[in-house]
XYZ file of C-alpha atoms in Angstrom:
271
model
C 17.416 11.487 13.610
C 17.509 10.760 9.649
C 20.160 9.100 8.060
C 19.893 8.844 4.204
C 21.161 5.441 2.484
C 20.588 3.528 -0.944
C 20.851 0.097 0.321
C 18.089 -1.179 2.405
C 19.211 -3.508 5.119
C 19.115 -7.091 5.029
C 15.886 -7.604 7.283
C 14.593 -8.134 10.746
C 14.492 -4.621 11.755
C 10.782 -3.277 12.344
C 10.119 -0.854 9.448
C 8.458 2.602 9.477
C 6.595 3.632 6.041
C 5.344 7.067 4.791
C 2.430 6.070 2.693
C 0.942 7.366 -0.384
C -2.522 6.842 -2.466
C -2.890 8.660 -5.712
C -0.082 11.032 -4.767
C -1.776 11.908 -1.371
C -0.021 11.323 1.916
C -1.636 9.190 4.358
C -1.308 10.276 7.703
C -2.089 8.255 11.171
C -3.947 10.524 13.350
C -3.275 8.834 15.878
C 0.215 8.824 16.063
C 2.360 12.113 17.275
C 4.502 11.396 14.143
C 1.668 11.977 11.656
C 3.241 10.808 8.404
C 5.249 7.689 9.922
C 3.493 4.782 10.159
C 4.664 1.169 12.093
C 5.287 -1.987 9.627
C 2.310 -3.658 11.927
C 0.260 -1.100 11.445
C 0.349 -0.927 7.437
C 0.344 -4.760 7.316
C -2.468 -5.511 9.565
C -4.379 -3.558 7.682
C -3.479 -5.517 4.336
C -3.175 -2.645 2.012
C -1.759 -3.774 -1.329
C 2.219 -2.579 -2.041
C 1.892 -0.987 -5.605
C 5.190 0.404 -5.194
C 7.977 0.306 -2.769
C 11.252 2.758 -2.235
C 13.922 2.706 0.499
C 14.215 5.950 2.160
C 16.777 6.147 4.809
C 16.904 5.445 8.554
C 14.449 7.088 11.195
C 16.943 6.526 14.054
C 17.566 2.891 13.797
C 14.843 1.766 11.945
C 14.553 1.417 8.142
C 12.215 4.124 6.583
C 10.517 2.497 3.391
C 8.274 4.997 1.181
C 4.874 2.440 0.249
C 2.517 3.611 -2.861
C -0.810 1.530 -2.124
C -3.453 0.352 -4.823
C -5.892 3.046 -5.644
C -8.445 0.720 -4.591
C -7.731 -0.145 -0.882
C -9.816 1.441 2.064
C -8.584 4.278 4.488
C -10.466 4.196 7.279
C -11.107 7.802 7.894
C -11.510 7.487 11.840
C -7.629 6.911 11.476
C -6.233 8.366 8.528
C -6.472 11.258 6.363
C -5.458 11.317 3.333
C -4.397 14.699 1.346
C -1.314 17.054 0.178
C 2.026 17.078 1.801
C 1.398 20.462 2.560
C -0.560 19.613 5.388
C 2.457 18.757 7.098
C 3.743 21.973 6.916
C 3.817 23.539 10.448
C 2.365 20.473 11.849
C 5.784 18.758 12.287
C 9.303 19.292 12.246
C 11.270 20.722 9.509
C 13.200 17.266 9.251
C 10.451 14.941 9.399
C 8.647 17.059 6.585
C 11.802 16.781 4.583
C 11.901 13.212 5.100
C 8.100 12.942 3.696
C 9.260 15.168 0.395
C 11.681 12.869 0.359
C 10.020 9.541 -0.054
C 6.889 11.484 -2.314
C 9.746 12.179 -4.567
C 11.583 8.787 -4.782
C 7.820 7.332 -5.645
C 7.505 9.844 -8.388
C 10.801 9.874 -9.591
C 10.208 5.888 -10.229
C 6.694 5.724 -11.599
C 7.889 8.680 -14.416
C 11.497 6.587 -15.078
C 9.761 2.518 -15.398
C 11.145 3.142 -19.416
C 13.659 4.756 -20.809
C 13.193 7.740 -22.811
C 16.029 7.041 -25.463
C 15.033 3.796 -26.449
C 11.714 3.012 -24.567
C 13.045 -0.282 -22.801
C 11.985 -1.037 -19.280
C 14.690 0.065 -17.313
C 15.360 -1.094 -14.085
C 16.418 0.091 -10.313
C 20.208 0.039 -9.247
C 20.584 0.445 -5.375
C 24.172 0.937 -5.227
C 23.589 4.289 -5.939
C 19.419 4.951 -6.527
C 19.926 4.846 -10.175
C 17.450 3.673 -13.313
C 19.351 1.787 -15.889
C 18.626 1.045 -18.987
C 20.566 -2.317 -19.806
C 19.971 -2.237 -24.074
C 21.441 1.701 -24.640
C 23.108 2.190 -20.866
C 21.106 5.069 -20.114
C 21.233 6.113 -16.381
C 18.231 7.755 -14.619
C 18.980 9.632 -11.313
C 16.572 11.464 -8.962
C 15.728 15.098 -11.024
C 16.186 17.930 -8.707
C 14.796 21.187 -10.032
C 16.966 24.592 -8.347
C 15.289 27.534 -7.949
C 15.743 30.807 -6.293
C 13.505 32.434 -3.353
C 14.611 36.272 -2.217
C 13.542 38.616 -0.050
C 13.690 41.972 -1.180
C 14.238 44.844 1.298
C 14.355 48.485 1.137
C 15.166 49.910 4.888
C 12.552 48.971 7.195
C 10.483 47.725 4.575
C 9.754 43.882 3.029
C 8.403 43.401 -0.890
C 5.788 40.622 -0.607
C 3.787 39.122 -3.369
C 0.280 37.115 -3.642
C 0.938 34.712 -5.870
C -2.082 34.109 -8.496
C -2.251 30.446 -7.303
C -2.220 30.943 -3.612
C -5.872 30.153 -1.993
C -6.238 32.640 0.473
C -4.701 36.217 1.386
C -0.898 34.943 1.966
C 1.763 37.121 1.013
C 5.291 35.436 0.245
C 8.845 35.979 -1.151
C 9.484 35.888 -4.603
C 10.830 32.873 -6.805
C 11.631 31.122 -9.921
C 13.293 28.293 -11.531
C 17.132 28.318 -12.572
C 16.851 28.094 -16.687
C 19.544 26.659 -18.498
C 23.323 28.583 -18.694
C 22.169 31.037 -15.605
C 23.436 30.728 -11.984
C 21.638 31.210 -8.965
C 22.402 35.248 -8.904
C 21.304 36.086 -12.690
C 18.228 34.157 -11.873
C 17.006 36.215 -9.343
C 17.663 39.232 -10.786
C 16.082 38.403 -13.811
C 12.423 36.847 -11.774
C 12.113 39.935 -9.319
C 12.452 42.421 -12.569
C 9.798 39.995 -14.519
C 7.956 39.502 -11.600
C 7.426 43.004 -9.999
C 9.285 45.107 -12.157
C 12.284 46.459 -10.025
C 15.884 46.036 -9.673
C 18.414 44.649 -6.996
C 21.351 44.054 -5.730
C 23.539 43.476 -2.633
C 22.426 39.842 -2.916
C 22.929 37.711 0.247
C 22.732 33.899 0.360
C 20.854 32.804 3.271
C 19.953 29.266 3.632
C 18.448 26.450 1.168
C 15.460 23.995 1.499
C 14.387 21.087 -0.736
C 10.979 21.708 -1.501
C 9.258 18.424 -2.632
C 6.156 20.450 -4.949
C 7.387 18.386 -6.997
C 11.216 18.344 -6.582
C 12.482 21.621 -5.864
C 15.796 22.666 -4.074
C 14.885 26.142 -3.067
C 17.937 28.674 -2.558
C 16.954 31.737 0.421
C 18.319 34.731 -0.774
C 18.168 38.421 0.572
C 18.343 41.150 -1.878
C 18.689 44.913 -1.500
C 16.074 46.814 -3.585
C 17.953 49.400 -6.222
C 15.540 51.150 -8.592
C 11.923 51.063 -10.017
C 8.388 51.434 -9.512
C 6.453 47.858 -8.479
C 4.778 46.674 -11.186
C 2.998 42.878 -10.504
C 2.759 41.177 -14.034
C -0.517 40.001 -13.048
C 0.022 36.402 -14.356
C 2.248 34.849 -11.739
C 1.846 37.935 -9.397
C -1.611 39.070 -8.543
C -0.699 41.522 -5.982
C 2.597 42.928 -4.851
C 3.108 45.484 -1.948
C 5.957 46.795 0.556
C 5.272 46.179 3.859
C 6.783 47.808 7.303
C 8.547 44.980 9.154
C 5.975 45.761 12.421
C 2.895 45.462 10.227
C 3.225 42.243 8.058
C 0.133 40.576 6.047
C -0.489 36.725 6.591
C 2.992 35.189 5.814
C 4.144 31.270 5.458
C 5.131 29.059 8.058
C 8.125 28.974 9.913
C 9.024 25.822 8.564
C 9.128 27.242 4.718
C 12.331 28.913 3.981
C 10.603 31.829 2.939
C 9.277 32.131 6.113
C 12.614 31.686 7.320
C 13.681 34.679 5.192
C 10.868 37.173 6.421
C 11.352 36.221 10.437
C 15.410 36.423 9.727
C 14.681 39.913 8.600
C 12.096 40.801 11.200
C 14.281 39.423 13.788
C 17.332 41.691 12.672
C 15.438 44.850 12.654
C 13.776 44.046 16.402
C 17.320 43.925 18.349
């Protein structure tokens, strides 16, 4: 359904936008599609274009990512306006990734308008979504930040975490960012012993996910659990517990990779 391009076509083609005020995602509550709104729609209203980035194709029709002034009206009888995460669950994994996708391209923009070697405006190549800075020929490209996400196991048992930030009683996987000279496997060893204090091995890629809070590529991991007692630092990790596969705390989505990794498991041990 999504095809991802640099160039935007040449015109006449009805657009689709994914819109964004203040870094909030406006979604049409009256459409099935939530976050993908019809050119005529956006324009009738006469919201004012801040910023504009090409995103892709939705089928056959150009996907354009639209950052309106702070100052134009939403009418809340249509359209709500708050985090991407309240996509999550609510549509497909695809069209989420799509809305990350634009979010990002916005951001990745508004921080890159100069260039941080010289401080010269730089300016947007299309060719191949690039910043360039013309006076030192400094090249900007969408960041990506890699990070690891495991599920550790021990027999019938999953290690979940509440993560000091989380809002409510969720219990996830564990993760971290990729710091310079490591690879994905050092990583993860290193976060689950900082984390909670144990170690691992017999690590198993599973999947990846980008992640757009902010620009994350997440790589799903499994991980065998090897030695020592669970110990939550208490800054990242509030609370950290092993749980039997049949009797599981409130988990994420389906549509998160980490829930990915816990149903994967579950799945497995059901058969």
């Amino acid at each position: 359904m999504f095809r991802p391009d640099n160039a935007p076509p040449e015109g006449g083609l009805p657009e689709l936008h994914v819109v964004f005020q203040n870094g909030k995602l406006v979604t049409d509550m009256r459409s099935a599609d939530l976050c993908l709104l019809q050119e005529q729609v956006t324009r009738g209203i006469g919201w004012q274009v801040r910023r504009r980035q090409f995103v892709g194709f939705w089928g056959e029709q150009p996907l354009f990512a639209l950052e309106i002034d702070e100052r134009d009206e939403v009418d809340p009888l249509q359209f709500n306006a708050g985090s991407l995460y309240q996509l999550l669950g609510r549509v497909d994994e695809q069209l989420f990734s799509v809305a990350g996708r634009a979010a990002q391209l916005l951001d990745w923009e508004r921080d890159h308008r100069y260039c941080g070697r010289c401080g010269n405006e730089m300016s947007a190549d299309l060719s191949e979504r690039a910043m360039r800075c013309s006076p030192c020929g400094t090249i900007i490209y969408p960041r990506i930040a890699p990070c690891i996400i495991t599920l550790v196991t021990r027999g019938d048992e999953l290690l979940l975490a509440r993560n000091a930030n989380f809002p409510g009683p969720m219990y996830s996987t564990l993760a971290g960012f990729i710091e310079a000279g490591e690879n994905a496997e050092e990583t993860l060893i290193r976060e689950v012993r900082e984390e909670v204090g144990v170690e691992v091995g017999k690590l198993e890629y599973f999947q990846s996910q980008a992640w757009p809070f902010p620009n994350q590529l997440m790589l799903g991991f499994f991980a065998e659990y090897r030695s020592g007692e669970l110990t939550p630092d208490h800054v990242e990790i509030a609370d950290a517990q092993w749980f039997h596969y049949s009797d599981l705390p409130v988990i994420p989505p389906a549509s998160s990779v980490a829930g990915q990794l816990i149903r994967h498991f579950v799945a497995t041990k059901q058969r």
